[in-house]
């Protein structure tokens, strides 16, 4: 094939990809992420491993060691970005770590990034995020609030967008939980708000947001309030009444 031919074929292939929506070239050569081995090196049979190595092959133990070694939030973000054992990461464009003000009195924990968040690398920037911002503004809170006492810090259980926005499964939540717990310890909020079922499952070991919402509980020794997820409120406007009651309860605690 002469070089002229290759040029036009390459150009047609590129134009086709642009039509499909490709906007960035990340690598020089194509990489099929679905074809990668989740565990970089094939592990030796368990019987031949030293006890410490057996433990190190456990995705939860690896996550815990990486999370605990992070001395601050930027180091934690780097450690999470380097964690390769969660399948969900393979389809994600960006890791979504947090937004708002670290050190804020209120830390909000959502489920996982959606399409907009995956693109922006920030939590809660799509429709549900705009709803969240309106909810917070109703009690004079905000991620960029000028008054540090009224600022919030926002993260998700899962830092990567799950394929087709599916709910992360129990194994995926278990392996990411050490990072989330370390995130809460380092951000050190006074109050935690859990938005929807997934953060309740991760941090309380309980599901059933309709029964959990509005009932203060504790996470890592901190007062914690489960609430309906803003995306749920967009679909079920009647539930806004309960959400408003929960926001008022949070506001009352902030005045103590
Ligand atoms: N829903 C979430 O739970 N988190 C986001 O960041 C966006 C939507």
Short mmCIF file of C-alpha atoms and ligand atoms in Angstrom, two decimals:
data_model
loop_
_atom_site.label_atom_id
_atom_site.label_comp_id
_atom_site.label_asym_id
_atom_site.label_seq_id
_atom_site.Cartn_x
_atom_site.Cartn_y
_atom_site.Cartn_z
CA UNK A 1 0.00 0.00 0.00
CA UNK A 2 1.55 3.35 -0.91
CA UNK A 3 1.81 6.13 1.62
CA UNK A 4 -0.75 8.28 -0.25
CA UNK A 5 -3.31 5.50 0.14
CA UNK A 6 -2.58 5.08 3.85
CA UNK A 7 -2.93 8.82 4.38
CA UNK A 8 -6.49 8.91 2.98
CA UNK A 9 -7.47 5.73 4.82
CA UNK A 10 -6.11 7.07 8.13
CA UNK A 11 -7.85 10.35 7.52
CA UNK A 12 -11.21 8.65 6.79
CA UNK A 13 -10.81 6.52 9.97
CA UNK A 14 -10.10 9.65 12.00
CA UNK A 15 -13.09 11.51 10.56
CA UNK A 16 -15.29 8.53 11.33
CA UNK A 17 -14.13 8.55 14.97
CA UNK A 18 -14.79 12.29 15.25
CA UNK A 19 -18.32 11.67 13.94
CA UNK A 20 -18.77 9.04 16.65
CA UNK A 21 -17.93 11.66 19.24
CA UNK A 22 -14.22 11.09 19.90
CA UNK A 23 -12.71 14.38 21.07
CA UNK A 24 -9.33 13.47 22.58
CA UNK A 25 -6.42 11.26 21.58
CA UNK A 26 -5.14 9.88 24.87
CA UNK A 27 -2.53 7.44 23.55
CA UNK A 28 -0.59 7.11 20.28
CA UNK A 29 -2.02 3.64 19.62
CA UNK A 30 -5.54 2.27 20.31
CA UNK A 31 -5.99 0.44 23.61
CA UNK A 32 -8.92 -1.91 24.26
CA UNK A 33 -9.47 -1.36 27.99
CA UNK A 34 -12.06 -4.12 28.11
CA UNK A 35 -9.35 -6.56 27.07
CA UNK A 36 -6.91 -5.70 29.88
CA UNK A 37 -6.11 -8.15 32.65
CA UNK A 38 -7.59 -6.66 35.87
CA UNK A 39 -4.67 -8.03 37.90
CA UNK A 40 -1.41 -6.80 36.34
CA UNK A 41 0.66 -9.94 37.03
CA UNK A 42 -0.71 -13.47 37.20
CA UNK A 43 -0.61 -14.35 40.92
CA UNK A 44 1.12 -17.51 42.13
CA UNK A 45 -1.16 -20.26 43.49
CA UNK A 46 -2.36 -19.22 46.94
CA UNK A 47 -0.71 -22.24 48.60
CA UNK A 48 2.72 -21.03 47.39
CA UNK A 49 2.34 -17.47 48.65
CA UNK A 50 3.69 -16.08 51.87
CA UNK A 51 0.81 -14.92 54.15
CA UNK A 52 1.57 -11.23 53.53
CA UNK A 53 1.35 -11.73 49.76
CA UNK A 54 -1.99 -13.55 50.06
CA UNK A 55 -3.32 -10.55 51.92
CA UNK A 56 -1.83 -8.12 49.38
CA UNK A 57 -3.74 -9.83 46.55
CA UNK A 58 -7.01 -8.87 48.21
CA UNK A 59 -8.43 -5.74 46.48
CA UNK A 60 -9.87 -4.48 49.78
CA UNK A 61 -6.56 -4.93 51.62
CA UNK A 62 -4.67 -3.20 48.81
CA UNK A 63 -7.15 -0.31 48.86
CA UNK A 64 -6.90 -0.04 52.65
CA UNK A 65 -3.09 0.04 52.59
CA UNK A 66 -3.07 2.71 49.85
CA UNK A 67 -5.73 4.81 51.60
CA UNK A 68 -4.08 4.64 55.01
CA UNK A 69 -0.71 5.64 53.54
CA UNK A 70 -2.19 8.89 52.16
CA UNK A 71 -1.28 11.73 54.54
CA UNK A 72 -3.58 14.35 52.98
CA UNK A 73 -6.37 14.83 50.42
CA UNK A 74 -4.14 15.39 47.34
CA UNK A 75 -2.20 12.22 48.23
CA UNK A 76 -5.48 10.34 48.63
CA UNK A 77 -6.66 11.54 45.20
CA UNK A 78 -3.38 10.31 43.71
CA UNK A 79 -3.66 6.95 45.50
CA UNK A 80 -7.22 6.47 44.21
CA UNK A 81 -6.23 7.38 40.67
CA UNK A 82 -3.48 4.75 40.85
CA UNK A 83 -5.81 1.99 42.10
CA UNK A 84 -6.36 -0.48 39.24
CA UNK A 85 -8.46 -3.25 40.77
CA UNK A 86 -11.95 -1.82 40.26
CA UNK A 87 -13.53 -2.83 36.91
CA UNK A 88 -15.57 0.36 36.80
CA UNK A 89 -12.44 2.46 36.30
CA UNK A 90 -11.83 0.95 32.86
CA UNK A 91 -14.76 2.66 31.20
CA UNK A 92 -14.35 6.02 32.91
CA UNK A 93 -12.91 9.10 31.28
CA UNK A 94 -11.89 10.85 34.51
CA UNK A 95 -11.57 10.09 38.20
CA UNK A 96 -14.01 12.30 40.11
CA UNK A 97 -12.56 13.03 43.53
CA UNK A 98 -14.36 15.93 45.19
CA UNK A 99 -15.59 19.49 44.93
CA UNK A 100 -16.30 22.28 47.39
CA UNK A 101 -14.19 23.28 50.33
CA UNK A 102 -12.09 20.71 52.19
CA UNK A 103 -12.53 21.37 55.89
CA UNK A 104 -16.17 22.44 55.43
CA UNK A 105 -18.55 21.60 58.28
CA UNK A 106 -20.78 19.53 55.98
CA UNK A 107 -19.55 16.68 53.77
CA UNK A 108 -22.00 15.30 51.21
CA UNK A 109 -21.54 11.77 49.88
CA UNK A 110 -23.31 10.79 46.65
CA UNK A 111 -23.29 7.58 44.66
CA UNK A 112 -21.09 7.83 41.55
CA UNK A 113 -20.37 10.24 38.71
CA UNK A 114 -22.76 10.35 35.77
CA UNK A 115 -21.97 11.39 32.21
CA UNK A 116 -21.48 15.10 32.95
CA UNK A 117 -19.36 14.44 36.03
CA UNK A 118 -17.22 11.94 34.12
CA UNK A 119 -16.54 14.60 31.49
CA UNK A 120 -15.92 17.42 33.96
CA UNK A 121 -13.99 15.40 36.57
CA UNK A 122 -16.21 16.99 39.25
CA UNK A 123 -19.05 15.55 41.32
CA UNK A 124 -22.67 16.68 40.94
CA UNK A 125 -22.41 19.01 37.94
CA UNK A 126 -25.28 17.55 35.84
CA UNK A 127 -29.02 17.94 36.43
CA UNK A 128 -28.91 16.20 39.81
CA UNK A 129 -25.99 18.43 40.76
CA UNK A 130 -27.94 21.56 39.89
CA UNK A 131 -30.79 20.25 42.01
CA UNK A 132 -28.33 19.63 44.85
CA UNK A 133 -27.01 23.19 44.57
CA UNK A 134 -30.59 24.55 44.78
CA UNK A 135 -31.31 22.40 47.84
CA UNK A 136 -28.16 23.62 49.57
CA UNK A 137 -28.83 27.26 48.63
CA UNK A 138 -32.29 26.97 50.23
CA UNK A 139 -30.57 26.70 53.62
CA UNK A 140 -27.75 29.08 52.69
CA UNK A 141 -25.10 26.42 52.06
CA UNK A 142 -22.96 26.11 48.95
CA UNK A 143 -19.83 24.49 47.60
CA UNK A 144 -18.26 27.90 46.95
CA UNK A 145 -19.92 29.78 49.83
CA UNK A 146 -17.89 32.82 50.90
CA UNK A 147 -18.57 32.05 54.57
CA UNK A 148 -16.47 28.99 55.47
CA UNK A 149 -19.07 27.95 58.04
CA UNK A 150 -21.70 27.65 55.27
CA UNK A 151 -19.49 25.81 52.78
CA UNK A 152 -19.87 22.14 51.85
CA UNK A 153 -17.47 19.49 50.59
CA UNK A 154 -18.84 16.95 48.10
CA UNK A 155 -17.71 13.49 47.04
CA UNK A 156 -19.15 10.15 45.88
CA UNK A 157 -18.78 6.55 47.00
CA UNK A 158 -17.39 5.65 43.58
CA UNK A 159 -14.88 7.98 41.90
CA UNK A 160 -15.50 6.52 38.41
CA UNK A 161 -18.63 6.53 36.27
CA UNK A 162 -20.14 3.03 36.14
CA UNK A 163 -21.05 1.79 32.65
CA UNK A 164 -24.60 2.87 31.73
CA UNK A 165 -24.80 4.52 35.17
CA UNK A 166 -25.46 1.18 36.83
CA UNK A 167 -25.35 0.97 40.62
CA UNK A 168 -21.93 -0.20 41.92
CA UNK A 169 -22.16 -3.77 43.24
CA UNK A 170 -21.27 -4.92 46.77
CA UNK A 171 -17.71 -6.02 45.84
CA UNK A 172 -17.00 -2.72 44.12
CA UNK A 173 -18.31 -0.79 47.10
CA UNK A 174 -16.24 -2.92 49.50
CA UNK A 175 -12.99 -2.24 47.63
CA UNK A 176 -13.57 1.50 47.39
CA UNK A 177 -14.81 1.89 50.99
CA UNK A 178 -11.32 2.24 52.56
CA UNK A 179 -10.71 5.24 50.29
CA UNK A 180 -14.05 6.79 51.23
CA UNK A 181 -13.44 6.30 54.96
CA UNK A 182 -9.99 7.86 54.65
CA UNK A 183 -11.53 10.69 52.63
CA UNK A 184 -13.95 11.42 55.46
CA UNK A 185 -11.17 11.27 58.08
CA UNK A 186 -8.93 13.65 56.13
CA UNK A 187 -11.73 16.10 55.23
CA UNK A 188 -12.86 15.91 58.86
CA UNK A 189 -16.36 17.39 58.52
CA UNK A 190 -18.62 18.04 61.49
CA UNK A 191 -21.68 16.54 59.74
CA UNK A 192 -22.07 14.00 56.96
CA UNK A 193 -25.03 13.84 54.55
CA UNK A 194 -25.60 10.58 52.64
CA UNK A 195 -27.47 11.09 49.38
CA UNK A 196 -29.47 7.97 48.49
CA UNK A 197 -29.02 4.25 48.94
CA UNK A 198 -25.47 3.64 47.76
CA UNK A 199 -23.68 5.76 50.40
CA UNK A 200 -26.02 4.30 53.05
CA UNK A 201 -25.08 0.80 51.92
CA UNK A 202 -21.36 1.70 51.92
CA UNK A 203 -21.14 3.58 55.21
CA UNK A 204 -24.07 2.27 57.28
CA UNK A 205 -24.30 -1.23 55.80
CA UNK A 206 -28.01 -0.54 55.29
CA UNK A 207 -30.32 0.10 52.33
CA UNK A 208 -33.84 1.46 52.17
CA UNK A 209 -33.48 5.22 51.95
CA UNK A 210 -37.21 5.78 52.50
CA UNK A 211 -36.87 4.38 56.02
CA UNK A 212 -33.38 5.74 56.70
CA UNK A 213 -33.84 9.34 55.55
CA UNK A 214 -34.34 11.98 58.19
CA UNK A 215 -32.95 9.78 60.98
CA UNK A 216 -29.65 11.02 62.35
CA UNK A 217 -27.08 8.29 62.84
CA UNK A 218 -23.26 8.09 63.08
CA UNK A 219 -20.48 7.40 60.61
CA UNK A 220 -16.90 7.20 61.92
CA UNK A 221 -18.10 8.90 65.11
CA UNK A 222 -19.65 11.84 63.24
CA UNK A 223 -23.36 12.77 63.10
CA UNK A 224 -24.74 11.66 59.77
CA UNK A 225 -28.05 12.33 58.00
CA UNK A 226 -29.34 10.11 55.16
CA UNK A 227 -31.45 12.00 52.60
CA UNK A 228 -33.18 11.32 49.30
CA UNK A 229 -30.83 11.62 46.33
CA UNK A 230 -31.43 14.80 44.26
CA UNK A 231 -31.91 12.64 41.13
CA UNK A 232 -34.74 10.85 42.94
CA UNK A 233 -36.30 14.20 43.83
CA UNK A 234 -36.22 15.22 40.16
CA UNK A 235 -38.29 12.13 39.33
CA UNK A 236 -40.52 12.19 42.46
CA UNK A 237 -41.38 15.77 43.21
CA UNK A 238 -43.74 14.74 46.05
CA UNK A 239 -40.67 13.59 48.01
CA UNK A 240 -39.35 17.17 48.11
CA UNK A 241 -41.47 17.71 51.19
CA UNK A 242 -39.40 15.17 53.16
CA UNK A 243 -36.18 16.50 51.64
CA UNK A 244 -37.08 20.01 52.84
CA UNK A 245 -37.69 18.67 56.36
CA UNK A 246 -34.25 16.99 56.26
CA UNK A 247 -32.56 20.19 55.05
CA UNK A 248 -34.17 22.11 57.92
CA UNK A 249 -32.93 19.45 60.36
CA UNK A 250 -29.41 19.82 58.98
CA UNK A 251 -29.62 23.60 59.22
CA UNK A 252 -30.78 23.36 62.83
CA UNK A 253 -27.77 21.14 63.69
CA UNK A 254 -25.45 23.65 62.03
CA UNK A 255 -26.71 26.33 64.39
CA UNK A 256 -25.76 24.33 67.46
N1 LIG B 1 -25.16 11.47 41.17
C1 LIG B 1 -24.29 11.21 42.15
O1 LIG B 1 -24.58 10.45 43.07
N2 LIG B 1 -23.11 11.81 42.09
C2 LIG B 1 -22.75 12.63 41.14
O2 LIG B 1 -21.63 13.14 41.17
C3 LIG B 1 -23.68 12.90 40.12
C4 LIG B 1 -24.88 12.31 40.14
#
